Amino acid sequence: PSSEIKSEVAQICGKVEDYERRQQFTECNHGLGHATMFLADYDLLIALDLCDALGTVNERELCYSGALMANGDAFGSDEHSTKYVKADDLLYPCPLLKEHQQGQCYTYGVLTRFQNDLEQSIALCLAIPNQFQEKCFKTLGRDRTMISADPVELLSQCAQIQSDTFKNSCMEGTAY
């Protein structure tokens, strides 16, 4: 992408102080990730490169999450297709991304397609590189709150994770 496009992308959401609520800033940067995928004609690598133009790690990671979500949603789509999803490799494209982009890919990116499948989500978190597993289980916990708001149900779902450390990470994610 040209430096002019990157410069524009970097300014779209402005600063957190520009918003009445921090969540609005968060949603803007996440939505920007979706927009970068559209702008990049669903080429994930270009979209993530556009996200890299943002000023802080938090903003970039929120943007990555939107781009990765759009990438996952494009799987099997006739309208928007992506070459960065493989049915037989659920961790793809994470290994080929830049190192600083992999954390969001191995957490948010791989779980996006399986948010409604607890067993598959647990298996995916256990299959990713060790340094990303705790964050993956936190993301899994956060995802569970989109399905249920019942604390007993959420506790029961996180209890299905064998490791106490990862069970706790899941609960932290539900609390978030």
PDB file of C-alpha atoms in Angstrom:
ATOM      1  CA  PRO A   1       0.000   0.000   0.000  1.00  0.00           C
ATOM      2  CA  SER A   2       1.119   3.514  -0.714  1.00  0.00           C
ATOM      3  CA  SER A   3       2.347   5.791   2.049  1.00  0.00           C
ATOM      4  CA  GLU A   4      -0.628   8.090   1.356  1.00  0.00           C
ATOM      5  CA  ILE A   5      -3.109   5.273   2.049  1.00  0.00           C
ATOM      6  CA  LYS A   6      -1.233   4.250   5.196  1.00  0.00           C
ATOM      7  CA  SER A   7      -1.244   7.855   6.373  1.00  0.00           C
ATOM      8  CA  GLU A   8      -5.012   8.085   5.864  1.00  0.00           C
ATOM      9  CA  VAL A   9      -5.629   4.756   7.626  1.00  0.00           C
ATOM     10  CA  ALA A  10      -3.536   5.922  10.583  1.00  0.00           C
ATOM     11  CA  GLN A  11      -5.807   8.951  11.076  1.00  0.00           C
ATOM     12  CA  ILE A  12      -9.283   7.470  10.576  1.00  0.00           C
ATOM     13  CA  CYS A  13     -10.082   6.626  14.219  1.00  0.00           C
ATOM     14  CA  GLY A  14      -8.231   9.558  15.724  1.00  0.00           C
ATOM     15  CA  LYS A  15      -7.338   9.363  19.418  1.00  0.00           C
ATOM     16  CA  VAL A  16      -9.087   7.739  22.342  1.00  0.00           C
ATOM     17  CA  GLU A  17      -9.656  11.215  23.814  1.00  0.00           C
ATOM     18  CA  ASP A  18     -11.850  12.033  20.792  1.00  0.00           C
ATOM     19  CA  TYR A  19     -14.502   9.585  22.025  1.00  0.00           C
ATOM     20  CA  GLU A  20     -17.101   9.799  24.752  1.00  0.00           C
ATOM     21  CA  ARG A  21     -16.478   6.155  25.673  1.00  0.00           C
ATOM     22  CA  ARG A  22     -13.318   4.102  25.203  1.00  0.00           C
ATOM     23  CA  GLN A  23     -15.396   1.259  23.724  1.00  0.00           C
ATOM     24  CA  GLN A  24     -16.235   3.487  20.745  1.00  0.00           C
ATOM     25  CA  PHE A  25     -12.517   3.902  20.023  1.00  0.00           C
ATOM     26  CA  THR A  26     -12.044   0.143  20.361  1.00  0.00           C
ATOM     27  CA  GLU A  27     -14.890  -0.523  17.937  1.00  0.00           C
ATOM     28  CA  CYS A  28     -13.551   2.011  15.458  1.00  0.00           C
ATOM     29  CA  ASN A  29     -10.144   0.324  15.318  1.00  0.00           C
ATOM     30  CA  HIS A  30     -11.695  -3.151  15.076  1.00  0.00           C
ATOM     31  CA  GLY A  31     -14.022  -1.932  12.316  1.00  0.00           C
ATOM     32  CA  LEU A  32     -11.049  -0.371  10.581  1.00  0.00           C
ATOM     33  CA  GLY A  33      -9.578  -3.874  10.294  1.00  0.00           C
ATOM     34  CA  HIS A  34     -12.706  -4.996   8.440  1.00  0.00           C
ATOM     35  CA  ALA A  35     -12.363  -1.944   6.189  1.00  0.00           C
ATOM     36  CA  THR A  36      -8.703  -2.697   5.424  1.00  0.00           C
ATOM     37  CA  MET A  37      -9.737  -6.142   4.171  1.00  0.00           C
ATOM     38  CA  PHE A  38     -12.262  -4.554   1.834  1.00  0.00           C
ATOM     39  CA  LEU A  39      -9.713  -1.956   0.713  1.00  0.00           C
ATOM     40  CA  ALA A  40      -7.111  -4.700   0.148  1.00  0.00           C
ATOM     41  CA  ASP A  41      -9.606  -6.773  -1.875  1.00  0.00           C
ATOM     42  CA  TYR A  42      -9.474  -9.473   0.826  1.00  0.00           C
ATOM     43  CA  ASP A  43      -5.705  -9.876   0.732  1.00  0.00           C
ATOM     44  CA  LEU A  44      -5.003 -10.387   4.425  1.00  0.00           C
ATOM     45  CA  LEU A  45      -1.285  -9.576   4.218  1.00  0.00           C
ATOM     46  CA  ILE A  46      -2.010  -6.173   2.667  1.00  0.00           C
ATOM     47  CA  ALA A  47      -4.798  -5.498   5.188  1.00  0.00           C
ATOM     48  CA  LEU A  48      -2.511  -6.293   8.135  1.00  0.00           C
ATOM     49  CA  ASP A  49       0.184  -4.092   6.620  1.00  0.00           C
ATOM     50  CA  LEU A  50      -2.346  -1.243   6.592  1.00  0.00           C
ATOM     51  CA  CYS A  51      -3.161  -1.953  10.253  1.00  0.00           C
ATOM     52  CA  ASP A  52       0.570  -1.645  10.996  1.00  0.00           C
ATOM     53  CA  ALA A  53       0.266   2.061  10.133  1.00  0.00           C
ATOM     54  CA  LEU A  54      -1.648   2.683  13.384  1.00  0.00           C
ATOM     55  CA  GLY A  55       0.166   4.402  16.233  1.00  0.00           C
ATOM     56  CA  THR A  56      -0.047   2.013  19.182  1.00  0.00           C
ATOM     57  CA  VAL A  57       0.157  -1.743  19.716  1.00  0.00           C
ATOM     58  CA  ASN A  58      -3.408  -1.722  21.077  1.00  0.00           C
ATOM     59  CA  GLU A  59      -4.774   0.061  18.003  1.00  0.00           C
ATOM     60  CA  ARG A  60      -2.870  -2.265  15.668  1.00  0.00           C
ATOM     61  CA  GLU A  61      -4.093  -5.385  17.478  1.00  0.00           C
ATOM     62  CA  LEU A  62      -7.698  -4.173  17.381  1.00  0.00           C
ATOM     63  CA  CYS A  63      -7.297  -3.550  13.659  1.00  0.00           C
ATOM     64  CA  TYR A  64      -5.714  -6.999  13.178  1.00  0.00           C
ATOM     65  CA  SER A  65      -8.696  -8.550  14.963  1.00  0.00           C
ATOM     66  CA  GLY A  66     -11.094  -6.917  12.485  1.00  0.00           C
ATOM     67  CA  ALA A  67      -9.033  -7.968   9.478  1.00  0.00           C
ATOM     68  CA  LEU A  68      -8.694 -11.517  10.816  1.00  0.00           C
ATOM     69  CA  MET A  69     -12.421 -11.693  11.538  1.00  0.00           C
ATOM     70  CA  ALA A  70     -13.215 -10.535   8.002  1.00  0.00           C
ATOM     71  CA  ASN A  71     -10.738 -13.106   6.700  1.00  0.00           C
ATOM     72  CA  GLY A  72     -12.446 -15.904   8.650  1.00  0.00           C
ATOM     73  CA  ASP A  73     -15.892 -14.702   7.592  1.00  0.00           C
ATOM     74  CA  ALA A  74     -14.774 -14.790   3.952  1.00  0.00           C
ATOM     75  CA  PHE A  75     -14.144 -18.551   4.173  1.00  0.00           C
ATOM     76  CA  GLY A  76     -16.528 -20.158   1.694  1.00  0.00           C
ATOM     77  CA  SER A  77     -18.061 -16.824   0.701  1.00  0.00           C
ATOM     78  CA  ASP A  78     -19.049 -16.275  -2.900  1.00  0.00           C
ATOM     79  CA  GLU A  79     -19.077 -12.498  -2.465  1.00  0.00           C
ATOM     80  CA  HIS A  80     -15.678 -12.044  -0.811  1.00  0.00           C
ATOM     81  CA  SER A  81     -13.145 -14.820  -1.041  1.00  0.00           C
ATOM     82  CA  THR A  82      -9.783 -15.117   0.652  1.00  0.00           C
ATOM     83  CA  LYS A  83      -6.791 -17.305  -0.010  1.00  0.00           C
ATOM     84  CA  TYR A  84      -5.773 -17.036   3.653  1.00  0.00           C
ATOM     85  CA  VAL A  85      -8.055 -19.733   5.079  1.00  0.00           C
ATOM     86  CA  LYS A  86      -7.599 -23.459   4.599  1.00  0.00           C
ATOM     87  CA  ALA A  87     -10.193 -26.022   5.646  1.00  0.00           C
ATOM     88  CA  ASP A  88      -7.468 -28.600   6.326  1.00  0.00           C
ATOM     89  CA  ASP A  89      -5.136 -26.264   8.268  1.00  0.00           C
ATOM     90  CA  LEU A  90      -7.047 -24.442  10.988  1.00  0.00           C
ATOM     91  CA  LEU A  91      -3.960 -22.482  12.120  1.00  0.00           C
ATOM     92  CA  TYR A  92      -3.338 -21.050   8.658  1.00  0.00           C
ATOM     93  CA  PRO A  93      -2.265 -18.290   7.905  1.00  0.00           C
ATOM     94  CA  CYS A  94      -0.741 -17.584  11.331  1.00  0.00           C
ATOM     95  CA  PRO A  95       2.696 -19.145  10.715  1.00  0.00           C
ATOM     96  CA  LEU A  96       3.332 -17.006   7.626  1.00  0.00           C
ATOM     97  CA  LEU A  97       2.447 -13.672   9.276  1.00  0.00           C
ATOM     98  CA  LYS A  98       4.955 -11.253  10.729  1.00  0.00           C
ATOM     99  CA  GLU A  99       5.846 -12.153  14.306  1.00  0.00           C
ATOM    100  CA  HIS A 100       4.092  -9.122  15.812  1.00  0.00           C
ATOM    101  CA  GLN A 101       0.862 -10.074  13.997  1.00  0.00           C
ATOM    102  CA  GLN A 102       0.843 -13.712  15.072  1.00  0.00           C
ATOM    103  CA  GLY A 103      -0.536 -13.176  18.588  1.00  0.00           C
ATOM    104  CA  GLN A 104      -3.885 -11.914  17.315  1.00  0.00           C
ATOM    105  CA  CYS A 105      -3.939 -14.563  14.605  1.00  0.00           C
ATOM    106  CA  TYR A 106      -3.282 -17.463  16.975  1.00  0.00           C
ATOM    107  CA  THR A 107      -5.971 -16.214  19.342  1.00  0.00           C
ATOM    108  CA  TYR A 108      -8.717 -14.174  17.746  1.00  0.00           C
ATOM    109  CA  GLY A 109      -8.012 -15.313  14.189  1.00  0.00           C
ATOM    110  CA  VAL A 110      -8.166 -19.067  14.739  1.00  0.00           C
ATOM    111  CA  LEU A 111     -11.148 -18.899  17.111  1.00  0.00           C
ATOM    112  CA  THR A 112     -13.337 -16.653  14.939  1.00  0.00           C
ATOM    113  CA  ARG A 113     -14.707 -19.512  12.841  1.00  0.00           C
ATOM    114  CA  PHE A 114     -15.410 -21.713  15.877  1.00  0.00           C
ATOM    115  CA  GLN A 115     -16.909 -19.351  18.463  1.00  0.00           C
ATOM    116  CA  ASN A 116     -19.969 -21.577  18.820  1.00  0.00           C
ATOM    117  CA  ASP A 117     -17.941 -24.787  19.175  1.00  0.00           C
ATOM    118  CA  LEU A 118     -16.392 -25.020  22.640  1.00  0.00           C
ATOM    119  CA  GLU A 119     -14.601 -28.340  22.059  1.00  0.00           C
ATOM    120  CA  GLN A 120     -13.046 -27.151  18.790  1.00  0.00           C
ATOM    121  CA  SER A 121     -11.997 -23.871  20.413  1.00  0.00           C
ATOM    122  CA  ILE A 122     -10.291 -25.684  23.296  1.00  0.00           C
ATOM    123  CA  ALA A 123      -8.515 -28.006  20.840  1.00  0.00           C
ATOM    124  CA  LEU A 124      -7.330 -25.041  18.769  1.00  0.00           C
ATOM    125  CA  CYS A 125      -5.960 -23.195  21.814  1.00  0.00           C
ATOM    126  CA  LEU A 126      -4.021 -26.335  22.741  1.00  0.00           C
ATOM    127  CA  ALA A 127      -2.667 -26.703  19.185  1.00  0.00           C
ATOM    128  CA  ILE A 128      -1.125 -23.238  18.841  1.00  0.00           C
ATOM    129  CA  PRO A 129       2.434 -22.324  19.918  1.00  0.00           C
ATOM    130  CA  ASN A 130       2.817 -22.301  23.718  1.00  0.00           C
ATOM    131  CA  GLN A 131       3.534 -18.562  24.000  1.00  0.00           C
ATOM    132  CA  PHE A 132       0.029 -17.755  22.700  1.00  0.00           C
ATOM    133  CA  GLN A 133      -2.018 -20.370  24.579  1.00  0.00           C
ATOM    134  CA  GLU A 134      -2.879 -18.365  27.690  1.00  0.00           C
ATOM    135  CA  LYS A 135      -4.099 -15.425  25.580  1.00  0.00           C
ATOM    136  CA  CYS A 136      -6.059 -17.863  23.409  1.00  0.00           C
ATOM    137  CA  PHE A 137      -7.927 -19.222  26.432  1.00  0.00           C
ATOM    138  CA  LYS A 138      -8.695 -15.662  27.581  1.00  0.00           C
ATOM    139  CA  THR A 139     -10.109 -14.969  24.114  1.00  0.00           C
ATOM    140  CA  LEU A 140     -12.080 -18.212  24.295  1.00  0.00           C
ATOM    141  CA  GLY A 141     -13.587 -17.051  27.607  1.00  0.00           C
ATOM    142  CA  ARG A 142     -14.511 -13.680  26.153  1.00  0.00           C
ATOM    143  CA  ASP A 143     -16.116 -15.428  23.175  1.00  0.00           C
ATOM    144  CA  ARG A 144     -18.266 -17.559  25.510  1.00  0.00           C
ATOM    145  CA  THR A 145     -19.958 -14.382  26.790  1.00  0.00           C
ATOM    146  CA  MET A 146     -21.382 -13.819  23.308  1.00  0.00           C
ATOM    147  CA  ILE A 147     -23.254 -17.102  23.694  1.00  0.00           C
ATOM    148  CA  SER A 148     -24.313 -16.926  27.350  1.00  0.00           C
ATOM    149  CA  ALA A 149     -24.430 -14.298  30.096  1.00  0.00           C
ATOM    150  CA  ASP A 150     -25.169 -16.896  32.784  1.00  0.00           C
ATOM    151  CA  PRO A 151     -22.188 -17.029  35.195  1.00  0.00           C
ATOM    152  CA  VAL A 152     -22.943 -20.655  36.121  1.00  0.00           C
ATOM    153  CA  GLU A 153     -22.978 -21.670  32.446  1.00  0.00           C
ATOM    154  CA  LEU A 154     -19.746 -19.746  31.759  1.00  0.00           C
ATOM    155  CA  LEU A 155     -18.035 -21.396  34.735  1.00  0.00           C
ATOM    156  CA  SER A 156     -19.219 -24.784  33.507  1.00  0.00           C
ATOM    157  CA  GLN A 157     -17.805 -24.113  30.039  1.00  0.00           C
ATOM    158  CA  CYS A 158     -14.420 -22.959  31.338  1.00  0.00           C
ATOM    159  CA  ALA A 159     -14.375 -25.987  33.689  1.00  0.00           C
ATOM    160  CA  GLN A 160     -14.161 -28.236  30.624  1.00  0.00           C
ATOM    161  CA  ILE A 161     -10.556 -27.084  30.133  1.00  0.00           C
ATOM    162  CA  GLN A 162      -8.173 -29.579  31.750  1.00  0.00           C
ATOM    163  CA  SER A 163      -5.375 -27.196  32.770  1.00  0.00           C
ATOM    164  CA  ASP A 164      -6.055 -25.055  35.857  1.00  0.00           C
ATOM    165  CA  THR A 165      -3.948 -22.241  34.385  1.00  0.00           C
ATOM    166  CA  PHE A 166      -5.959 -22.208  31.164  1.00  0.00           C
ATOM    167  CA  LYS A 167      -9.243 -22.657  33.060  1.00  0.00           C
ATOM    168  CA  ASN A 168      -8.351 -19.491  34.994  1.00  0.00           C
ATOM    169  CA  SER A 169      -7.434 -17.703  31.749  1.00  0.00           C
ATOM    170  CA  CYS A 170     -10.847 -18.612  30.364  1.00  0.00           C
ATOM    171  CA  MET A 171     -12.543 -17.184  33.462  1.00  0.00           C
ATOM    172  CA  GLU A 172     -10.493 -13.983  33.174  1.00  0.00           C
ATOM    173  CA  GLY A 173     -11.753 -13.699  29.610  1.00  0.00           C
ATOM    174  CA  THR A 174     -15.377 -14.072  30.694  1.00  0.00           C
ATOM    175  CA  ALA A 175     -14.872 -11.392  33.345  1.00  0.00           C
ATOM    176  CA  TYR A 176     -13.448  -9.016  30.745  1.00  0.00           C
TER     177      TYR A 176
END
